[in-house]
Structures are given as C-alpha cells and as structure tokens.
Amino acid sequence: MKRRQFIKTGGTVLAGAAVFPHISFANKRQKNVLIIGAGIAGLSAAYKLKKNDFNVLLLESRNRIGGRIFTYNFNDDNLTCELGAEWVGASHFRIIEMCEEFELELLNHQFETYSILNRKFSEPNRWGYSSEWSEKYSRLIENYNQMSEEDKKKLDRLDWWRYLVNNGISENDLEIKELFDSTDFGETIRQVSAYAGIAEYAESSPKNEMDYHINGGNSLLIQKLADKVGIENIKLKHTAAGISQTGNKVKVVCSDGKIFEADKVICTIPTYGIQKIKWDPDLPEVYKQALNELQYSRISKTSVLFSERFWKDESMDIITDTLPHYFFHSSKNQFGKKGILTSYAIGDKAYVMSKLNEQNKIREISMALMPAFGDVEKFAEKVVSYYWGSDQFTQGAYAIYNKNQWTRVRDILSTRFENIFFAGEHLADWQGFMEGSVNSGEEAAEIIINES
Ligand SMILES: Cc1cc2nc3c(=O)[nH]c(=O)nc-3n(C[C@H](O)[C@H](O)[C@H](O)COP(=O)(O)OP(=O)(O)OC[C@H]3O[C@@H](n4cnc5c(N)ncnc54)[C@H](O)[C@@H]3O)c2cc1C
C-alpha cells in the first residue's frame, strides 16, 4: 500500500458519556490502559506504554496473537510462508528499528518479475509497458511530487483507473497496470482513489516496499513484542463486545461477560469489529457513516510446497492473467531442495480460489504455471491457504480507500472518542502496511503518555 500523509486533523474529540460495571489491573496507582486487539498495532502501543510505566492489558478475540501477521510453518520441511503480511519495506523505519532491537534478521525479499499473459511466458525485461507510457508515467509521478495539498484533494475525487485513462494510457498498458496495481490494493483499480494510487507509487521505495522479510517469519516480531509486553498481559479469546464510558473511566465487556475497566482504551481492530461492538454512549452518526463507507480488499494466499524448485530463479515472481493472479517464491533465502510458491489472488479471483478444495487449488496453480514450466502438479506435496475476505474478525485483508474517502473517511475514523483512541492499519499514513499499524499504535500511546 501507500504512504499518504496529507490531511489528518486528528486530536478532535467526539462527544459522548455513559455506564457499565467491574474489574482488573494489579497496580491501581499507575494509569491503566486497555488495548483491544493483539495485532502489531496493539502490541506496539502496549510496548511503548509499558516502557513508560503504564499498566497495559490486551484483549484479543483469536486464540493467537498477531492478527494479520500470520506465519505458517511447513514443520517437517523446515520452511515457512506468510499467510498475511509478507514484505518489510526499505522505508519502513520503525519495523526495521524493531528488528534491530530484537535481533531479528531481515533477508532480501525482492523479486524480478516474469509474466504469463495470454498463456505466453516472458522473462523480466522482455515484456512490460510501452516506452511512451513509461515516459508519460514518470512525468505524472514528477508532477505529483510538485502538487499542493489542494491538488491532492482534487485527485482524491477521482478513481485510479479513470485517472490513468484520462491521461491517455493505451489498452495494453492499462491491462498490465491493472494486474500490477490490483495486486497491491487487493481489488480492481476502479475501486481505488487516484490519490491513493499515485501516492502508492510516488512515495514508496523503488521496489514498492517489497524489499525484506524477517528470517524465520514475520510472526517472530509479534512474539518478541509479546515477550516485552508480558504474555500475562494478553488475554486470548477475549472479544470486546461492549464499551461504555462514564466520568474518567472506560469499561469493556467481553462476549463471555467478563468486564474490564481502564483509564484509557486503544481500539486497534478493523472497522468490521468496531461496528459489532455495542457502544455506550453510541458512536456519533458521522463516525458510524464512515464505518459504513470503508471497504476492505479480498486477498487469498495459497502456498504450495513443491518437492523441487523447478523455477530455478530464486528471485522469481510472476504476474499472470489467470485465476491465481500473482506468484512469488516464498522460500527465497530459505535453503533446501523443496520450495514454496505462493499465489496471491485478489478481488473476485481470491474469492473463487478460496472456494476450491485443496486438490483443485493445486490443479489451478499448476495449470496457470504450465506455459512457463510444463506439468508441475507432480511436484506439489502440500498446500496451505488463507482467504482474508471471509476472515471472522476482518472480513478483508486491508482497507481500500475509494475516491473521496482518504481525505474524509480516514480523518473521521481516526478521531478520538473521549477516552478511547483508535489505531490500526486502516488509519495510518502507511496504510495497508505493518509499518502503518505500528505508527498508529505508537501515536495513540504517545498521546496517552503526554496527557498523563
Ligand atoms: C494478505 C495480506 C498481505 C499483506 N501484505 C503486507 C505486506 O507485504 N507488508 C506489510 O507491511 N503489510 C502487509 N499487510 C498488512 C499488515 O498485515 C497489516 O497492516 C497489519 O498486520 C495490521 O495490524 P493491526 O494491528 O492494525 O490489525 P490486525 O492485525 O488485524 O490486529 C487486530 C486484532 O484485533 C483482533 N480483534 C478484532 N476484533 C476484536 C474484538 N472485538 N475484541 C478483541 N480483539 C479483536 C483481531 O483478531 C486482530 O488480532 C498484509 C495483510 C494481508 C491480510
């Protein structure tokens, strides 16, 4: 996703106040902060608060921490793949800093893109955009870098597809652009704000933040954060179902009836979960309207363990016009004879992939790869997949800001509601990235620290 920094008033307080009963927190003299969600936003906020002597308690719905960071181990084969977040970007300074702090090694995870289009396999640099479009696009990016905030706001009123068409992109170039950019956004570029589109590419590293991967899996960072926060401060299988504010206290009631009380709450969950909570007082209409407006993209990742790395090139990724959509070599820099190729499907393709049984997933992937490598189905040993479109707690992979939403919807959703702060992927400048989640969690923690 993208770094989009302009327009975020933040700091405004939504009006409200009310009731609920009961417990928690060992040390009553210190400020108590309850954090909803033990994804990377919640854990980063908790770590920062803990370092500043706050009592923290995290409530997490799932029976695991990490949320959309979800490393899968093919245990017998000592290989891992990511079912959620994959790449650490070269511009993602907080994640890189944390990896240094926790002595986690970042491995190169950059790829050279092949294509399979219309059943024709092409090697990197032997296919791509026309030179006319490449030149025109560079000029558009340069223009963007000169734009005022007002110009950017105007851009936000257009969708990315329309912007490209209005700028004379040819049918062939548009086809490639749609395949690439929909991979980044998780849905067709017709559903993406032109501002979000251009900011994505103008403000990212040359490889579009697809630069590194944590050796051993991204979930290691989650484990390190949880160790710092203290496992005893994280309550799994605790779903926040009701939140009430009265006076200076906030009470959270979980779906099993347990009640927790705190001075402040940081709510880091995606919009689908926020809507399911019973709020007392109710969230303001403008906030509820914004929750209704924001959609999340549908992505499915399907990783196949192959008995050999028939693709030979360790740095191979492939964009295709087939159902599995985009492939990359998940096990790059993990050594062994066997290897993992992951299909990253988006939108309707992701949904259709998710409906296939394991055998048919392998078949579909093998058929898609056939123009490049012949019949590879015989090498497939195991498959693992995850479809985020129907994830119980997210109902999507990450937020997709459509036209007119970045400047308006995000600002409303970022607004503090008395003693409740909102954080998480959908609210960050680096929206759609782990980095953004960390930034948003730490920003909320920072405000609480400064106010105490
Ligand atoms: C397929 C996919 C690919 C991605 N690729 C990349 C990538 O390459 N690079 C990158 O940087 N980022 C990537 N991301 C984005 C990255 O995963 C997210 O930005 C980040 O992990 C989100 O963290 P979070 O803490 O904001 O939200 P989450 O991880 O969603 O954490 C929120 C937590 O809240 C919990 N929860 C929900 N409702 C409740 C409730 N009512 N009570 C208690 N707990 C609740 C959830 O279970 C979850 O654990 C990808 C995401 C996906 C899905």
Coordinates of C-alpha atoms and ligand atoms in Angstrom, one line a residue:
M1 CA 0.0 0.0 0.0
K2 CA 0.9 3.6 0.2
R3 CA 2.2 6.4 2.2
R4 CA -0.3 9.2 2.2
Q5 CA 0.4 12.0 4.6
F6 CA -1.7 14.9 3.9
I7 CA -4.9 15.9 5.7
K8 CA -5.3 14.4 9.1
T9 CA -6.6 16.8 11.7
G10 CA -6.7 14.1 14.4
G11 CA -6.9 15.2 18.0
T12 CA -10.6 16.2 17.8
V13 CA -12.8 14.6 20.4
L14 CA -16.2 13.0 19.6
A15 CA -18.9 13.8 22.1
G16 CA -20.5 11.2 24.5
A17 CA -20.6 9.7 28.1
A18 CA -22.3 6.6 30.0
V19 CA -22.2 3.4 32.2
F20 CA -21.2 -0.4 32.9
P21 CA -19.8 -2.4 35.9
H22 CA -16.4 -4.1 37.2
I23 CA -12.7 -5.3 37.4
S24 CA -8.9 -5.7 36.6
F25 CA -5.3 -4.4 36.8
A26 CA -3.0 -5.2 39.6
N27 CA -1.5 -1.8 40.3
K28 CA -4.1 0.9 40.9
R29 CA -1.6 3.7 41.4
Q30 CA -0.5 3.7 37.8
K31 CA -2.6 4.6 34.8
N32 CA -4.3 1.6 33.2
V33 CA -4.7 1.2 29.5
L34 CA -6.8 -1.4 27.9
I35 CA -5.9 -2.3 24.3
I36 CA -8.4 -4.1 22.1
G37 CA -6.6 -6.3 19.5
A38 CA -3.2 -8.0 19.8
G39 CA -2.1 -7.4 16.3
I40 CA 1.1 -5.4 15.7
A41 CA -0.7 -2.0 16.3
G42 CA -2.0 -3.2 19.7
L43 CA 1.3 -4.8 20.7
S44 CA 3.4 -1.8 19.6
A45 CA 1.1 0.6 21.6
A46 CA 1.4 -1.7 24.6
Y47 CA 5.1 -2.0 24.4
K48 CA 5.5 1.8 24.3
L49 CA 3.1 2.3 27.2
K50 CA 4.8 -0.4 29.3
K51 CA 8.2 1.3 28.8
N52 CA 6.6 4.4 30.2
D53 CA 5.3 2.6 33.3
F54 CA 1.7 2.2 32.3
N55 CA -0.3 -0.9 33.2
V56 CA -1.5 -2.5 30.0
L57 CA -3.9 -5.3 29.2
L58 CA -4.6 -6.6 25.7
L59 CA -7.9 -8.3 24.8
E60 CA -7.6 -10.5 21.7
S61 CA -10.5 -12.4 20.0
R62 CA -8.5 -15.1 18.4
N63 CA -6.6 -17.9 20.2
R64 CA -3.4 -16.4 18.8
I65 CA -1.7 -13.1 18.7
G66 CA -0.5 -11.3 15.5
G67 CA -3.8 -10.8 13.6
R68 CA -2.9 -10.2 10.0
I69 CA 0.7 -11.2 10.6
F70 CA 0.4 -15.0 10.4
T71 CA 3.5 -17.1 9.6
Y72 CA 2.8 -20.7 8.6
N73 CA 5.5 -23.4 9.2
F74 CA 5.7 -26.5 7.0
N75 CA 7.3 -28.1 10.1
D76 CA 8.6 -31.3 8.6
D77 CA 10.4 -29.4 5.9
N78 CA 11.7 -26.5 7.9
L79 CA 10.2 -24.0 5.6
T80 CA 7.9 -21.1 6.3
C81 CA 5.5 -18.9 4.3
E82 CA 3.3 -15.9 5.2
L83 CA -0.4 -16.1 5.1
G84 CA -0.8 -12.4 5.9
A85 CA 1.8 -9.6 5.8
E86 CA 4.8 -10.6 3.6
W87 CA 7.2 -7.7 2.9
V88 CA 9.1 -5.2 5.1
G89 CA 9.7 -2.1 3.0
A90 CA 13.0 -0.3 2.8
S91 CA 11.2 2.9 4.0
H92 CA 9.5 1.1 7.0
F93 CA 11.9 2.5 9.5
R94 CA 10.0 1.5 12.7
I95 CA 9.8 -2.1 11.6
I96 CA 13.4 -2.1 10.7
E97 CA 14.4 -0.5 14.0
M98 CA 12.3 -3.1 15.9
C99 CA 14.0 -5.9 14.0
E100 CA 17.4 -4.4 15.1
E101 CA 16.3 -4.1 18.7
F102 CA 15.0 -7.7 18.8
E103 CA 18.0 -9.0 16.8
L104 CA 15.7 -10.3 14.0
E105 CA 17.5 -10.7 10.7
L106 CA 16.0 -9.0 7.6
L107 CA 16.5 -11.0 4.4
N108 CA 16.3 -9.7 0.9
H109 CA 12.8 -10.5 -0.4
Q110 CA 12.9 -8.6 -3.7
F111 CA 11.9 -10.2 -7.0
E112 CA 12.3 -9.8 -10.7
T113 CA 9.0 -10.1 -12.4
Y114 CA 8.2 -12.6 -15.2
S115 CA 4.8 -12.7 -16.9
I116 CA 2.4 -15.2 -18.1
L117 CA -0.1 -13.3 -20.3
N118 CA -2.4 -14.9 -22.8
R119 CA -0.6 -18.2 -22.0
K120 CA 2.8 -16.7 -23.1
F121 CA 5.6 -16.8 -20.6
S122 CA 8.1 -13.9 -20.7
E123 CA 11.3 -13.2 -18.7
P124 CA 11.9 -10.0 -16.8
N125 CA 12.7 -7.0 -19.1
R126 CA 11.3 -8.9 -22.2
W127 CA 7.8 -7.6 -21.6
G128 CA 6.2 -4.6 -19.9
Y129 CA 4.9 -1.1 -20.6
S130 CA 5.4 0.7 -23.8
S131 CA 8.2 3.3 -23.8
E132 CA 5.6 6.0 -24.4
W133 CA 3.7 5.1 -21.3
S134 CA 6.8 4.7 -19.2
E135 CA 7.9 8.2 -20.1
K136 CA 4.4 9.7 -19.5
Y137 CA 4.1 7.9 -16.2
S138 CA 7.4 9.3 -15.0
R139 CA 6.2 12.7 -15.8
L140 CA 2.9 12.1 -13.8
I141 CA 4.9 11.0 -10.8
E142 CA 7.1 14.1 -11.1
N143 CA 4.0 16.2 -11.3
Y144 CA 2.7 14.6 -8.2
N145 CA 5.8 15.5 -6.3
Q146 CA 5.1 19.1 -7.0
M147 CA 1.4 19.0 -6.1
S148 CA -0.2 21.2 -3.4
E149 CA -2.5 19.7 -0.8
E150 CA -5.4 21.2 -2.7
D151 CA -4.3 19.4 -5.9
K152 CA -4.1 16.2 -4.0
K153 CA -7.5 16.6 -2.6
K154 CA -8.8 17.0 -6.1
L155 CA -7.1 13.9 -7.1
D156 CA -8.8 12.0 -4.3
R157 CA -12.1 12.8 -6.0
L158 CA -11.2 10.5 -9.0
D159 CA -10.6 6.8 -9.2
W160 CA -7.2 5.5 -10.2
W161 CA -8.5 3.7 -13.4
R162 CA -10.2 6.9 -14.6
Y163 CA -7.1 9.0 -13.9
L164 CA -4.9 6.7 -16.0
V165 CA -7.5 6.6 -18.8
N166 CA -7.8 10.4 -18.7
N167 CA -4.0 10.5 -19.1
G168 CA -4.1 8.5 -22.3
I169 CA -2.9 5.1 -21.2
S170 CA -3.2 2.5 -24.0
E171 CA -5.3 -0.6 -23.7
N172 CA -2.3 -2.9 -23.4
D173 CA -0.5 -0.7 -20.8
L174 CA -3.8 -0.4 -18.8
E175 CA -4.1 -4.2 -18.7
I176 CA -0.6 -4.5 -17.2
K177 CA -1.2 -1.6 -14.8
E178 CA -4.5 -3.2 -13.6
L179 CA -2.8 -6.5 -13.0
F180 CA 0.1 -5.0 -11.0
D181 CA -1.8 -2.3 -9.1
S182 CA -4.7 -4.5 -8.2
T183 CA -2.2 -6.8 -6.6
D184 CA -1.1 -4.0 -4.3
F185 CA -4.6 -2.8 -3.5
G186 CA -6.3 -6.2 -3.4
E187 CA -9.2 -5.1 -5.7
T188 CA -9.6 -3.6 -9.1
I189 CA -8.1 -0.1 -9.6
R190 CA -11.6 1.1 -10.4
Q191 CA -12.2 1.0 -6.7
V192 CA -9.1 2.9 -5.7
S193 CA -8.8 6.7 -5.2
A194 CA -6.4 8.2 -7.8
Y195 CA -4.7 9.9 -4.9
A196 CA -4.1 6.6 -3.1
G197 CA -2.9 5.2 -6.5
I198 CA -0.3 7.8 -7.3
A199 CA 0.9 8.2 -3.7
E200 CA 1.5 4.5 -3.6
Y201 CA 4.0 4.6 -6.4
A202 CA 5.4 8.1 -5.9
E203 CA 6.3 7.8 -2.2
S204 CA 7.5 4.2 -2.0
S205 CA 10.9 2.5 -2.4
P206 CA 11.9 1.6 -5.9
K207 CA 10.5 -2.0 -5.4
N208 CA 7.3 -0.6 -3.9
E209 CA 8.3 -1.6 -0.4
M210 CA 8.6 -5.2 -1.4
D211 CA 12.1 -5.4 0.0
Y212 CA 12.7 -7.6 3.0
H213 CA 11.3 -10.4 5.0
I214 CA 12.1 -11.5 8.6
N215 CA 14.3 -14.6 8.7
G216 CA 12.1 -17.3 10.3
G217 CA 8.9 -15.5 9.6
N218 CA 7.2 -12.2 10.4
S219 CA 5.4 -13.7 13.4
L220 CA 8.8 -13.7 15.2
L221 CA 8.4 -9.9 15.6
I222 CA 5.0 -10.4 17.1
Q223 CA 6.4 -12.9 19.6
K224 CA 9.2 -10.5 20.6
L225 CA 6.8 -7.7 21.2
A226 CA 4.5 -10.0 23.2
D227 CA 7.5 -11.1 25.3
K228 CA 8.2 -7.4 26.1
V229 CA 4.6 -6.7 26.9
G230 CA 4.4 -9.9 29.0
I231 CA 2.2 -12.8 28.0
E232 CA 0.3 -12.5 31.3
N233 CA -0.9 -9.1 30.0
I234 CA -2.5 -10.6 26.9
K235 CA -5.9 -12.3 27.1
L236 CA -6.6 -14.5 24.2
K237 CA -10.2 -15.5 23.2
H238 CA -11.5 -12.3 24.7
T239 CA -13.7 -10.4 22.3
A240 CA -14.7 -6.9 23.2
A241 CA -18.5 -6.8 22.8
G242 CA -19.5 -3.6 24.7
I243 CA -17.7 -0.4 25.6
S244 CA -19.0 2.2 27.9
Q245 CA -17.6 5.5 29.1
T246 CA -18.5 7.3 32.2
G247 CA -16.6 10.0 34.0
N248 CA -12.9 9.3 33.5
K249 CA -13.3 5.5 33.2
V250 CA -13.9 3.2 30.3
K251 CA -15.4 -0.3 30.8
V252 CA -15.2 -3.0 28.3
V253 CA -17.4 -6.0 28.5
C254 CA -16.3 -9.2 26.6
S255 CA -18.6 -11.6 24.8
D256 CA -18.3 -14.0 27.7
G257 CA -19.5 -11.4 30.2
K258 CA -16.1 -10.5 31.7
I259 CA -15.7 -6.8 32.4
F260 CA -12.5 -4.7 32.4
E261 CA -12.1 -1.2 33.5
A262 CA -9.4 1.3 32.5
D263 CA -8.5 5.0 32.3
K264 CA -8.0 4.8 28.6
V265 CA -8.7 2.4 25.8
I266 CA -6.9 2.0 22.5
C267 CA -9.1 0.2 20.0
T268 CA -6.9 -1.3 17.2
I269 CA -9.4 -3.5 15.5
P270 CA -10.6 -3.2 11.8
T271 CA -13.9 -1.4 11.1
Y272 CA -16.0 -4.6 10.9
G273 CA -15.2 -5.3 14.5
I274 CA -15.8 -1.7 15.6
Q275 CA -19.3 -1.9 14.2
K276 CA -20.1 -5.1 16.1
I277 CA -19.3 -3.5 19.5
K278 CA -22.2 -2.1 21.5
W279 CA -21.1 1.5 22.3
D280 CA -22.5 3.4 25.3
P281 CA -22.8 6.2 24.5
D282 CA -23.3 5.3 20.9
L283 CA -20.7 6.3 18.4
P284 CA -21.6 9.6 16.7
E285 CA -23.6 9.3 13.4
V286 CA -20.7 10.7 11.4
Y287 CA -18.4 8.0 12.7
K288 CA -20.9 5.3 12.0
Q289 CA -21.4 6.6 8.5
A290 CA -17.6 6.5 7.9
L291 CA -17.5 2.9 9.2
N292 CA -20.2 2.0 6.7
E293 CA -18.3 3.6 3.8
L294 CA -14.9 2.0 4.1
Q295 CA -14.4 -1.3 2.4
Y296 CA -11.6 -3.9 2.7
S297 CA -10.0 -5.8 -0.1
R298 CA -10.3 -9.5 -0.7
I299 CA -7.0 -11.4 -0.9
S300 CA -6.3 -15.1 -0.8
K301 CA -2.8 -16.5 -0.4
T302 CA -2.3 -20.1 -1.4
S303 CA 1.2 -21.5 -0.8
V304 CA 2.2 -24.8 -2.4
L305 CA 5.2 -26.8 -1.2
F306 CA 6.9 -28.3 -4.2
S307 CA 9.4 -31.2 -3.9
E308 CA 11.8 -29.2 -6.1
R309 CA 12.4 -25.7 -7.1
F310 CA 11.7 -26.2 -10.8
W311 CA 11.6 -22.4 -11.3
K312 CA 15.4 -22.2 -10.8
D313 CA 15.5 -18.4 -10.3
E314 CA 15.4 -17.8 -6.6
S315 CA 14.2 -14.3 -7.1
M316 CA 11.2 -15.1 -9.4
D317 CA 7.8 -13.6 -9.2
I318 CA 5.2 -13.8 -11.9
I319 CA 2.3 -11.7 -12.8
T320 CA -0.4 -13.6 -14.7
D321 CA -3.8 -13.1 -16.2
T322 CA -5.0 -16.3 -14.7
L323 CA -7.1 -17.1 -11.6
P324 CA -4.1 -17.4 -9.1
H325 CA -3.2 -13.9 -10.4
Y326 CA 0.4 -13.4 -9.0
F327 CA 3.1 -15.8 -7.8
F328 CA 6.2 -15.3 -5.9
H329 CA 8.9 -17.5 -4.4
S330 CA 8.0 -17.6 -0.7
S331 CA 11.1 -19.7 0.3
K332 CA 13.6 -17.3 -1.2
N333 CA 16.6 -17.3 1.1
Q334 CA 15.3 -20.4 3.0
F335 CA 17.6 -23.2 1.9
G336 CA 16.7 -26.7 0.8
K337 CA 15.7 -28.7 -2.2
K338 CA 12.0 -28.1 -1.7
G339 CA 10.4 -24.8 -2.2
I340 CA 7.2 -22.8 -1.8
L341 CA 5.4 -20.8 -4.5
T342 CA 2.6 -18.6 -3.3
S343 CA -0.3 -17.5 -5.3
Y344 CA -1.6 -14.0 -4.3
A345 CA -5.1 -13.6 -5.7
I346 CA -7.2 -10.5 -5.3
G347 CA -10.9 -9.5 -5.5
D348 CA -13.2 -12.0 -7.2
K349 CA -10.3 -14.2 -8.1
A350 CA -9.4 -14.5 -4.4
Y351 CA -13.0 -15.5 -3.7
V352 CA -13.1 -18.1 -6.4
M353 CA -9.7 -19.5 -5.3
S354 CA -11.0 -19.8 -1.8
K355 CA -13.9 -21.9 -2.9
L356 CA -11.7 -24.6 -4.5
N357 CA -10.7 -27.7 -2.5
E358 CA -7.0 -28.4 -1.9
Q359 CA -6.6 -30.7 -5.0
N360 CA -8.3 -28.1 -7.2
K361 CA -6.2 -25.3 -5.8
I362 CA -3.1 -27.2 -6.8
R363 CA -4.5 -28.0 -10.2
E364 CA -5.5 -24.4 -10.8
I365 CA -2.0 -23.2 -9.8
S366 CA -0.3 -25.9 -11.9
M367 CA -2.4 -25.0 -14.9
A368 CA -1.5 -21.3 -14.5
L369 CA 2.2 -22.2 -14.4
M370 CA 2.1 -24.6 -17.3
P371 CA 3.2 -22.1 -20.0
A372 CA 6.4 -21.5 -18.1
F373 CA 7.3 -24.9 -16.6
G374 CA 5.1 -27.6 -18.2
D375 CA 3.3 -30.0 -15.9
V376 CA 4.4 -29.2 -12.3
E377 CA 1.4 -30.8 -10.5
K378 CA 3.5 -33.9 -9.8
F379 CA 5.9 -31.8 -7.7
A380 CA 3.2 -30.5 -5.4
E381 CA 3.3 -32.0 -1.9
K382 CA 1.3 -29.8 0.4
V383 CA -0.9 -26.7 0.1
V384 CA -1.9 -24.2 2.7
S385 CA -4.2 -21.2 2.1
Y386 CA -6.0 -18.4 3.7
Y387 CA -8.8 -16.2 2.4
W388 CA -8.9 -12.8 4.2
G389 CA -12.2 -11.8 2.6
S390 CA -14.1 -14.0 5.0
D391 CA -11.8 -13.7 8.0
Q392 CA -14.1 -13.7 11.0
F393 CA -12.6 -10.5 12.5
T394 CA -11.5 -8.5 9.5
Q395 CA -13.7 -9.6 6.6
G396 CA -10.9 -8.4 4.3
A397 CA -7.2 -8.1 4.0
Y398 CA -6.7 -4.3 4.4
A399 CA -8.7 -1.2 3.9
I400 CA -9.2 0.1 0.3
Y401 CA -9.7 3.8 0.1
N402 CA -12.0 4.6 -2.8
K403 CA -12.5 8.0 -4.3
N404 CA -13.3 10.8 -1.9
Q405 CA -12.5 8.7 1.2
W406 CA -8.9 9.3 2.1
T407 CA -9.4 13.0 2.9
R408 CA -12.7 12.5 4.7
V409 CA -13.4 9.0 5.9
R410 CA -9.9 8.3 7.4
D411 CA -10.0 11.6 9.3
I412 CA -13.3 10.8 10.9
L413 CA -12.3 7.2 11.8
S414 CA -9.0 8.5 13.4
T415 CA -10.9 10.8 15.7
R416 CA -10.6 10.1 19.4
F417 CA -13.9 9.3 21.2
E418 CA -13.3 10.8 24.7
N419 CA -11.0 8.3 26.4
I420 CA -11.0 5.9 23.5
F421 CA -8.3 6.2 20.9
F422 CA -8.5 4.4 17.5
A423 CA -5.4 2.9 15.8
G424 CA -4.6 0.2 13.3
E425 CA -3.8 -0.4 9.7
H426 CA -6.7 1.5 8.2
L427 CA -5.8 4.7 9.9
A428 CA -2.1 5.1 9.1
D429 CA -0.2 7.1 6.6
W430 CA 1.5 3.9 5.7
Q431 CA -2.0 2.4 5.3
G432 CA -2.1 -1.3 4.4
F433 CA 1.4 -1.9 5.9
M434 CA 2.7 -3.3 9.2
E435 CA 4.7 0.0 9.5
G436 CA 1.5 2.0 9.4
S437 CA -0.1 -0.2 12.1
V438 CA 3.0 0.3 14.4
N439 CA 2.9 4.1 13.7
S440 CA -0.7 4.4 14.6
G441 CA -0.4 2.3 17.7
E442 CA 2.6 4.3 18.9
E443 CA 0.9 7.6 18.1
A444 CA -2.1 6.7 20.3
A445 CA 0.3 5.6 23.1
E446 CA 2.2 8.8 22.8
I447 CA -0.9 11.0 23.3
I448 CA -1.8 9.0 26.4
I449 CA 1.7 9.3 27.8
N450 CA 1.7 13.1 27.1
E451 CA -1.7 13.6 28.7
S452 CA -0.8 11.7 31.9
Ligands
LIG1 C1 -2.9 -10.9 2.7 C2 -2.2 -9.7 3.3 C3 -1.0 -9.3 2.8 C4 -0.3 -8.2 3.4 N1 0.9 -7.9 3.0 C5 1.6 -7.0 3.7 C6 3.0 -6.7 3.3 O1 3.5 -7.4 2.4 N2 3.7 -5.8 4.1 C7 3.1 -5.2 5.1 O2 3.8 -4.3 5.7 N3 1.8 -5.3 5.4 C8 1.1 -6.2 4.7 N4 -0.2 -6.5 5.1 C9 -0.8 -5.6 6.1 C10 -0.5 -6.0 7.5 O3 -0.7 -7.3 7.7 C11 -1.4 -5.1 8.4 O4 -1.2 -3.8 8.1 C12 -1.1 -5.3 9.9 O5 -0.7 -6.6 10.2 C13 -2.4 -5.0 10.7 O6 -2.1 -4.9 12.0 P1 -3.2 -4.3 13.0 O7 -2.7 -4.5 14.4 O8 -3.5 -2.9 12.5 O9 -4.5 -5.1 12.7 P2 -4.8 -6.7 13.0 O10 -3.5 -7.5 12.7 O11 -6.0 -7.0 12.2 O12 -5.0 -6.8 14.6 C14 -6.2 -6.5 15.1 C15 -6.5 -7.6 16.1 O13 -7.7 -7.4 16.7 C16 -8.4 -8.6 17.0 N5 -9.8 -8.3 17.2 C17 -10.8 -8.0 16.2 N6 -11.9 -7.7 16.8 C18 -11.7 -7.8 18.2 C19 -12.6 -7.6 19.3 N7 -13.8 -7.2 19.2 N8 -12.0 -7.9 20.5 C20 -10.8 -8.2 20.7 N9 -9.9 -8.4 19.6 C21 -10.4 -8.2 18.4 C22 -8.1 -9.4 15.7 O14 -8.2 -10.8 16.0 C23 -6.6 -9.0 15.5 O15 -5.7 -9.9 16.1 C24 -0.9 -7.6 4.5 C25 -2.1 -8.0 5.0 C26 -2.8 -9.1 4.4 C27 -4.0 -9.6 5.0

